[in-house]
mmCIF file of C-alpha atoms and ligand atoms in Angstrom:
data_model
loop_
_atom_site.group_PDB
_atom_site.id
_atom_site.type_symbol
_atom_site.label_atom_id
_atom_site.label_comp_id
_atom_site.label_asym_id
_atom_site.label_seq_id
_atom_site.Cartn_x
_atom_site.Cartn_y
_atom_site.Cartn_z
ATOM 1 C CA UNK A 397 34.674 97.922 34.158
ATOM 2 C CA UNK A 398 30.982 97.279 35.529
ATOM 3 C CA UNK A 399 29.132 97.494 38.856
ATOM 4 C CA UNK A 400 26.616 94.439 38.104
ATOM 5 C CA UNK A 401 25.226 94.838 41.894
ATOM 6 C CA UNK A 402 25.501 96.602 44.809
ATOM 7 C CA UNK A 403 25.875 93.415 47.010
ATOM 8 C CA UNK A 404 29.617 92.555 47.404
ATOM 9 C CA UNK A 405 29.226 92.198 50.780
ATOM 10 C CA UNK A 406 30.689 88.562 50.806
ATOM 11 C CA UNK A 407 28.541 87.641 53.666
ATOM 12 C CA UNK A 408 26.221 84.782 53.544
ATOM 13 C CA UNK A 409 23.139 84.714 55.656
ATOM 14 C CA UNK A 410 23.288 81.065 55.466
ATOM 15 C CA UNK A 411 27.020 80.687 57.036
ATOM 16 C CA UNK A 412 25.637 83.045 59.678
ATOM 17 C CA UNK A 413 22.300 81.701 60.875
ATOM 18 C CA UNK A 414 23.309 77.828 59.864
ATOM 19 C CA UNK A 415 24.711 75.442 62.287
ATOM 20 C CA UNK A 416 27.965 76.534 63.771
ATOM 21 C CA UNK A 417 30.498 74.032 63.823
ATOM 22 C CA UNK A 418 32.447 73.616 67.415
ATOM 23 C CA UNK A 419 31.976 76.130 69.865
ATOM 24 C CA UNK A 420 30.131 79.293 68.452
ATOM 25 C CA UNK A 421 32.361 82.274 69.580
ATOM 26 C CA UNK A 422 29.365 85.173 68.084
ATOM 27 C CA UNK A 423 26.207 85.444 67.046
ATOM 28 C CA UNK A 424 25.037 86.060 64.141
ATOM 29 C CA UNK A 425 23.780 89.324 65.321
ATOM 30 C CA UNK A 426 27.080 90.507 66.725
ATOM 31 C CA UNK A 427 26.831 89.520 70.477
ATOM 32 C CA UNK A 428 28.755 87.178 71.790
ATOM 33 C CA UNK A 429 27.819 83.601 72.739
ATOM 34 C CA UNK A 430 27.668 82.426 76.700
ATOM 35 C CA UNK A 431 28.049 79.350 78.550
ATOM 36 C CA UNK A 432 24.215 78.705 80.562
ATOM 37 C CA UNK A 433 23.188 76.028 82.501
ATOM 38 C CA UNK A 434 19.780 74.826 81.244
ATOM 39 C CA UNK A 435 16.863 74.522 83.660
ATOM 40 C CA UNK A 436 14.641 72.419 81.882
ATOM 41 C CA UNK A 437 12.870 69.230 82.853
ATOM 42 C CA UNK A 438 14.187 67.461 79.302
ATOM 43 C CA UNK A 439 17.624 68.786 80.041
ATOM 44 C CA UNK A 440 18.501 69.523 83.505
ATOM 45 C CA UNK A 441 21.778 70.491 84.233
ATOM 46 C CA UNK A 442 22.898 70.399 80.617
ATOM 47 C CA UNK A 443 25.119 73.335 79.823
ATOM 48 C CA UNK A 444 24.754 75.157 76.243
ATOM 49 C CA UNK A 445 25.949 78.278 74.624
ATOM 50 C CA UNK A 446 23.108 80.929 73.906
ATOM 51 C CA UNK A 447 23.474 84.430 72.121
ATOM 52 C CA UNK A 448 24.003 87.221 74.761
ATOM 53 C CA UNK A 449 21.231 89.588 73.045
ATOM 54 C CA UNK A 450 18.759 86.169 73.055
ATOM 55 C CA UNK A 451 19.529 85.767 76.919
ATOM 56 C CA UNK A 452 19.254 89.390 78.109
ATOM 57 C CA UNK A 453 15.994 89.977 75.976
ATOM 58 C CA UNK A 454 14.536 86.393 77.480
ATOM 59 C CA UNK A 455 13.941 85.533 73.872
ATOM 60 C CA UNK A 456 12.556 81.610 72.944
ATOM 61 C CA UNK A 457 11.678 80.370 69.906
ATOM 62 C CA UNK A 458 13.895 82.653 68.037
ATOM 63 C CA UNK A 459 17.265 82.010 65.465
ATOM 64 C CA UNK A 460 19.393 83.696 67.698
ATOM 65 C CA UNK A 461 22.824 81.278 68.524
ATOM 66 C CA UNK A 462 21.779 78.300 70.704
ATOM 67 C CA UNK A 463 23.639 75.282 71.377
ATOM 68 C CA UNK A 464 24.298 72.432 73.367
ATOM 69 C CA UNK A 465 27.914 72.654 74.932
ATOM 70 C CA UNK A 466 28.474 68.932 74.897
ATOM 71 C CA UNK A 467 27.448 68.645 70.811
ATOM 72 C CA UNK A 468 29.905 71.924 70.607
ATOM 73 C CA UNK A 469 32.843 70.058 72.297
ATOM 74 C CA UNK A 470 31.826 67.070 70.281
ATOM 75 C CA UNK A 471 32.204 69.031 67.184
ATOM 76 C CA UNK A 472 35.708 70.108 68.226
ATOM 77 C CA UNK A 473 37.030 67.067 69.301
ATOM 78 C CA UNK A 474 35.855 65.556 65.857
ATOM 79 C CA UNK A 475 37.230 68.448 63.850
ATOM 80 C CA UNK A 476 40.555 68.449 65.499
ATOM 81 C CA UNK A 477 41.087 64.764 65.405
ATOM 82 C CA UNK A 478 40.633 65.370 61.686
ATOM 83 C CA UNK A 479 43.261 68.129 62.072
ATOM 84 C CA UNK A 480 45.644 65.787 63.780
ATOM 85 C CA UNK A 481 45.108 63.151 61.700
ATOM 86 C CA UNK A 482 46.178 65.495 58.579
ATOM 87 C CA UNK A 483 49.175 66.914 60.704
ATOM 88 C CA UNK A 484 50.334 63.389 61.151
ATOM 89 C CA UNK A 485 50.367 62.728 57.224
ATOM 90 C CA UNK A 486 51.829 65.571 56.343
ATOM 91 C CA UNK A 487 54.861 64.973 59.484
ATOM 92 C CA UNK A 488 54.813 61.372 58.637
ATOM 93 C CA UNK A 489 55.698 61.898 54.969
ATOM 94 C CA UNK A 490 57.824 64.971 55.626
ATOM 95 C CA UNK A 491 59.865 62.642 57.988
ATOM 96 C CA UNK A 492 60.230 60.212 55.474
ATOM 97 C CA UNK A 493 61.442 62.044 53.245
ATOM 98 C CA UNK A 494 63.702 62.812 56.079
ATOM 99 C CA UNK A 495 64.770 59.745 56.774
ATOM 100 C CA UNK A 496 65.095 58.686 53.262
ATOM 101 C CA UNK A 497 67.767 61.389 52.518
ATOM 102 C CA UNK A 498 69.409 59.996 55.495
ATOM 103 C CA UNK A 499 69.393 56.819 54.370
ATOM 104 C CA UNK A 500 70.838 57.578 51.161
ATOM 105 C CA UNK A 501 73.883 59.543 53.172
ATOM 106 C CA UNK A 502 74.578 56.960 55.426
ATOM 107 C CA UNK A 503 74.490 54.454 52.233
ATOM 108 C CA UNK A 504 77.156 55.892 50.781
ATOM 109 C CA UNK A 505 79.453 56.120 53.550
ATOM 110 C CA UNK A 506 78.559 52.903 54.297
ATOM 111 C CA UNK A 507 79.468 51.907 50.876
ATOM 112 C CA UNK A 508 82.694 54.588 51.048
ATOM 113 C CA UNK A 509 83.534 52.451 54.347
ATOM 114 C CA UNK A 510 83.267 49.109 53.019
ATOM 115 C CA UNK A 511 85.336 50.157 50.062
ATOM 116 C CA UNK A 512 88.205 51.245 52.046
ATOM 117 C CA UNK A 513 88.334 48.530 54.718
ATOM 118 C CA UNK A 514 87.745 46.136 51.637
ATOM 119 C CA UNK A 515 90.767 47.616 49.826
ATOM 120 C CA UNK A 516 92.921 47.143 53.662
ATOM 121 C CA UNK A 517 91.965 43.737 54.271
ATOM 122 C CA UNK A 518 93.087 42.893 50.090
ATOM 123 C CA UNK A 519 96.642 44.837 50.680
ATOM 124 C CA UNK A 520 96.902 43.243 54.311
ATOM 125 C CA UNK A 521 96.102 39.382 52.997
ATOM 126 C CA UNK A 522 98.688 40.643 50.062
ATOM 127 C CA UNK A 523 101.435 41.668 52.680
ATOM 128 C CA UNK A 524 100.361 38.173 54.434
ATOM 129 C CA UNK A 525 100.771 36.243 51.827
ATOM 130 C CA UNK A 526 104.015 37.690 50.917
ATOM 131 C CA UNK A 527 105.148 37.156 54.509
ATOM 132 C CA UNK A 528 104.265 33.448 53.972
ATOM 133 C CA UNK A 529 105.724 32.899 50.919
ATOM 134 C CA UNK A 530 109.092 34.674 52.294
ATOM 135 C CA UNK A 531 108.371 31.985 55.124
ATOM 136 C CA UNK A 532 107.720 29.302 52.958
ATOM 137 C CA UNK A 533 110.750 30.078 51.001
HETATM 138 ZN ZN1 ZN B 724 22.022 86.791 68.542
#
C-alpha cells in the first residue's frame, strides 16, 4: 500500500462555490443560507437567499452563497418534476407488471371456467338429447 497524496478530502471546491441547484440550505463557508428581501432599484421586493456570514459582515461583491429565491424554487420545481416523472415510470411499469400477472391469473380461471361450464352445457345437451330421443321414441 501507498499514500500518493495527502488530499483525500473528497471535497470539491467547485461543487462548493458553483451554482447550487434548488434552494441552497449552507454556504460554502459553513453558515447557513437566509431568506432577504432585496432593496434594490433593479430588484425591489425580490426575495433571495444570501450566506449568513455574507449578510452579518455586509459583504458585496464577494462568492459567498447568493441567490434569487424565485430561480431557487424554479430549480426545485424543475428537478422534482423530473423526480416525478421518473417515479411515474418506474410505478407505471411496476404496475404493469402487476397487472400483467393478474391478467395471466384471471386467464386461466377464465379458461378453467369456460372449460367446466363447456363440459356442463356438452353433458346437459347429451342428457337433452337423450330425453328427446326417449320422447321421440
Ligand atoms: Zn458564506
Amino acid at each position: 500500500m501507498s499514500n500518493e497524496s495527502g488530499n483525500s478530502s473528497g471535497v470539491s471546491s467547485a461543487r462548493a462555490r458553483g451554482r447550487v441547484v434548488g434552494v441552497p440550505k449552507r454556504c460554502w463557508c459553513g453558515e447557513l443560507v437566509i431568506p432577504l428581501m432585496s432593496k434594490s432599484t433593479a430588484n425591489p421586493n425580490r426575495r433571495y437567499f444570501r450566506c449568513a456570514f455574507a449578510v452579518e459582515k455586509k459583504l458585496s461583491n464577494d462568492n459567498h452563497a447568493y441567490k434569487w429565491v424565485d430561480e431557487a424554487l424554479l430549480d426545485e420545481v424543475e428537478a422534482l418534476s423530473f423526480r416525478i416523472g421518473r417515479l411515474e415510470q418506474t410505478i407505471l411499469s411496476e404496475r404493469m407488471e402487476e397487472e400483467r400477472k393478474k391478467f395471466e391469473v384471471f386467464e386461466l380461471k377464465l379458461e378453467t371456467d369456460i372449460c367446466a361450464r363447456m363440459e356442463d352445457v356438452v353433458s346437459e345437451a347429451k342428457c337433452e338429447v337423450k330425453k328427446a330421443l326417449v320422447l321421440v321414441f
